[in-house]
XYZ file of C-alpha atoms in Angstrom:
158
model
C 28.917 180.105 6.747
C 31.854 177.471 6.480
C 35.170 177.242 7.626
C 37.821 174.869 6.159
C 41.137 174.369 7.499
C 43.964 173.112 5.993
C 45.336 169.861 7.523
C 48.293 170.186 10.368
C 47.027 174.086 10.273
C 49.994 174.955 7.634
C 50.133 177.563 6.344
C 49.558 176.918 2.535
C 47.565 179.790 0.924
C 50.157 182.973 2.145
C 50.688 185.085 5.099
C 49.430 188.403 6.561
C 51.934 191.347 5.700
C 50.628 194.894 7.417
C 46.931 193.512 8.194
C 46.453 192.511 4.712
C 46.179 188.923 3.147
C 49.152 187.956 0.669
C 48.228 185.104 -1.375
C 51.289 183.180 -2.735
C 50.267 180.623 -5.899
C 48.458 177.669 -3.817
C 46.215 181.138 -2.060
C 45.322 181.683 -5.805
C 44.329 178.806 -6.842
C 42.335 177.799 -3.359
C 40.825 181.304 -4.420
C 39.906 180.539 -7.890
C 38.489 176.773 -6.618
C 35.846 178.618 -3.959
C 34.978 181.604 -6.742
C 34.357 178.280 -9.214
C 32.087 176.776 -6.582
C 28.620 178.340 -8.815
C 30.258 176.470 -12.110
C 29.327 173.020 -10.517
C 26.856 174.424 -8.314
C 24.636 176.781 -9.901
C 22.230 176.204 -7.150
C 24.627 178.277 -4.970
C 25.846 182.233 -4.918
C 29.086 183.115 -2.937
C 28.753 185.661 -0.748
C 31.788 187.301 1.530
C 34.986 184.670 1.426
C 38.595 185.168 2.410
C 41.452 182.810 2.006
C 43.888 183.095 4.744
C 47.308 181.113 5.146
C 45.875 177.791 6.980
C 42.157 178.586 6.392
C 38.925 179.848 3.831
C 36.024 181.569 5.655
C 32.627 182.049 2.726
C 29.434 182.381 2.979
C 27.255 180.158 0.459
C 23.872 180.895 -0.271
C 22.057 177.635 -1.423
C 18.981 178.346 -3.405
C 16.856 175.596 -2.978
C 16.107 172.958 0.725
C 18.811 170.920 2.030
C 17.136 168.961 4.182
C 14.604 166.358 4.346
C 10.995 166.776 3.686
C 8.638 164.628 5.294
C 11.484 162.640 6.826
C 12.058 161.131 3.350
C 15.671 161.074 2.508
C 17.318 163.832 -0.532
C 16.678 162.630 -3.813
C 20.139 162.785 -5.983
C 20.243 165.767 -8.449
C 19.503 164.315 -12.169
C 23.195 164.964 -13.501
C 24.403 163.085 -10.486
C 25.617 166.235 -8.121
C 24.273 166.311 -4.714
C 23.403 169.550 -3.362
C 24.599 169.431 0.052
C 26.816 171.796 1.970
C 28.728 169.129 2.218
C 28.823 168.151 -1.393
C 29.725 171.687 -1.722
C 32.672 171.253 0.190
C 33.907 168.595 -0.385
C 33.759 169.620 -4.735
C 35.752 172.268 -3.495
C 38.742 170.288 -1.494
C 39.331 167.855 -4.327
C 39.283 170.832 -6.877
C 42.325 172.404 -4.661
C 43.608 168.873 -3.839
C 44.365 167.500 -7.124
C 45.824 170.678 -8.105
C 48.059 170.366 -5.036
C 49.196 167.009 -5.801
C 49.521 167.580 -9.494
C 52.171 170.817 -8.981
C 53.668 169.838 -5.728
C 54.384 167.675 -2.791
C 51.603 168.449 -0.264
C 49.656 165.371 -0.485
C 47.217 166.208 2.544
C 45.704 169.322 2.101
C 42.699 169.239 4.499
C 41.829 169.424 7.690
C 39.042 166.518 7.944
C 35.527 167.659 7.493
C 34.674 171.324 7.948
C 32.940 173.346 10.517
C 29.605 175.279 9.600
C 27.029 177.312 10.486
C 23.673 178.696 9.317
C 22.580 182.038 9.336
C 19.402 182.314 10.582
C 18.817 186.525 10.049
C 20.257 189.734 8.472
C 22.381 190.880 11.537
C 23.653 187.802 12.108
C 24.951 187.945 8.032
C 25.761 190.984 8.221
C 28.292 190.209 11.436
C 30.275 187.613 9.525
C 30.333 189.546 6.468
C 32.069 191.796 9.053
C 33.920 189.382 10.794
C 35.109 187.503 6.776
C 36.310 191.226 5.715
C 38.027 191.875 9.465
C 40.059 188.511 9.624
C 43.405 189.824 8.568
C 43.482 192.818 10.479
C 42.983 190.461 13.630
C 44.969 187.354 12.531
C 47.698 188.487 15.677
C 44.889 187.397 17.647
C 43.196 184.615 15.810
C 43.201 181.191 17.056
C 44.027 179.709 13.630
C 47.157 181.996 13.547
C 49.773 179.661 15.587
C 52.166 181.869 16.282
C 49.744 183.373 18.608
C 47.997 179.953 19.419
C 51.430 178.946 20.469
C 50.349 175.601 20.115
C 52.986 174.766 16.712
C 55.817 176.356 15.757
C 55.093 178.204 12.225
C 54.630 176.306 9.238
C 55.347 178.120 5.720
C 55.102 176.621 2.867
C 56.050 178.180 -0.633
C-alpha cells in the first residue's frame, strides 16, 4: 500500500465536490500514469487506487521477492528495470512529472520519497481497500485535506 503526496501538499489532481473525487486534466493524467504502472512493470497488478487533489493512495501487488535472499544484494532485471517498490514509484513520478513540465509550469510535483506499507493478511487488505474507496467521503476530516489541517491556506491549481 503506498501513498504519494504531491510536493507543498497542492492541490494538483482536483477537488472533492459532494463526497466525490473531481479530477481536473493533471487528476487524469496522474490517473492514467498509476493505471500504466503494469506496462513497465508487468511484474505488478494494481489493486484499489484513488487520486485525490494533493495525493494517490494504490495498492500494488508485486509478483515475485523484493528483498534479499541470503543477504546477497537484488540482481538488476535483464532489460535494465529494477523491481522495487521504489522503482515502482519512482517510474510513476517521472511519468506524471515530465508530463507536468511539458504542459505547464509546476516544475515540482512531488512530495520527496513516499510512504508505504505492506499488507501482511486479507483483513488487513481488505481495510484499505475500504479505507482507498472511503477517502473522499472523509476528505473534511483527512489530514492531507488542509483546509481542515489548517496548517496552509488552500492551494488550487487548474
Amino acid at each position: 500500500f503506498a501513498t504519494v503526496c504531491t510536493n507543498n501538499h497542492k492541490y494538483l489532481f482536483g477537488e472533492i465536490i459532494n463526497s466525490e473525487m473531481i479530477l481536473n486534466n493533471v487528476g487524469f493524467k496522474a490517473k492514467k500514469c498509476w493505471e500504466n504502472i503494469p506496462k513497465h512493470f508487468p511484474h505488478v497488478v494494481l489493486d484499489e487506487f484513488i487520486v485525490m487533489p494533493n495525493h494517490i493512495h494504490g495498492i500494488l501487488i508485486i509478483n515475485h521477492d523484493v528483498g534479499a535472499k541470503n543477504f546477497s544484494p537484488l540482481q538488476p532485471h535483464p532489460c535494465g528495470t529494477s523491481k522495487t517498490i521504489g522503482s515502482i514509484i519512482r517510474g510513476f513520478k517521472i511519468g506524471v512529472t515530465k508530463w507536468m513540465r511539458n504542459n505547464n509550469i509546476i516544475y515540482n510535483v512531488w512530495q520527496r520519497n513516499y510512504y508505504e506499507r505492506i499488507i501482511r493478511n486479507e483483513k488487513e487488505l481488505n481495510n484499505i481497500r475500504q479505507y482507498i474507496l472511503t477517502n473522499p467521503i472523509k476528505w473534511e476530516m483527512d489530514p492531507e485535506n488542509l483546509s481542515y489541517a489548517g496548517a496552509h491556506q488552500k492551494v488550487v491549481w487548474e
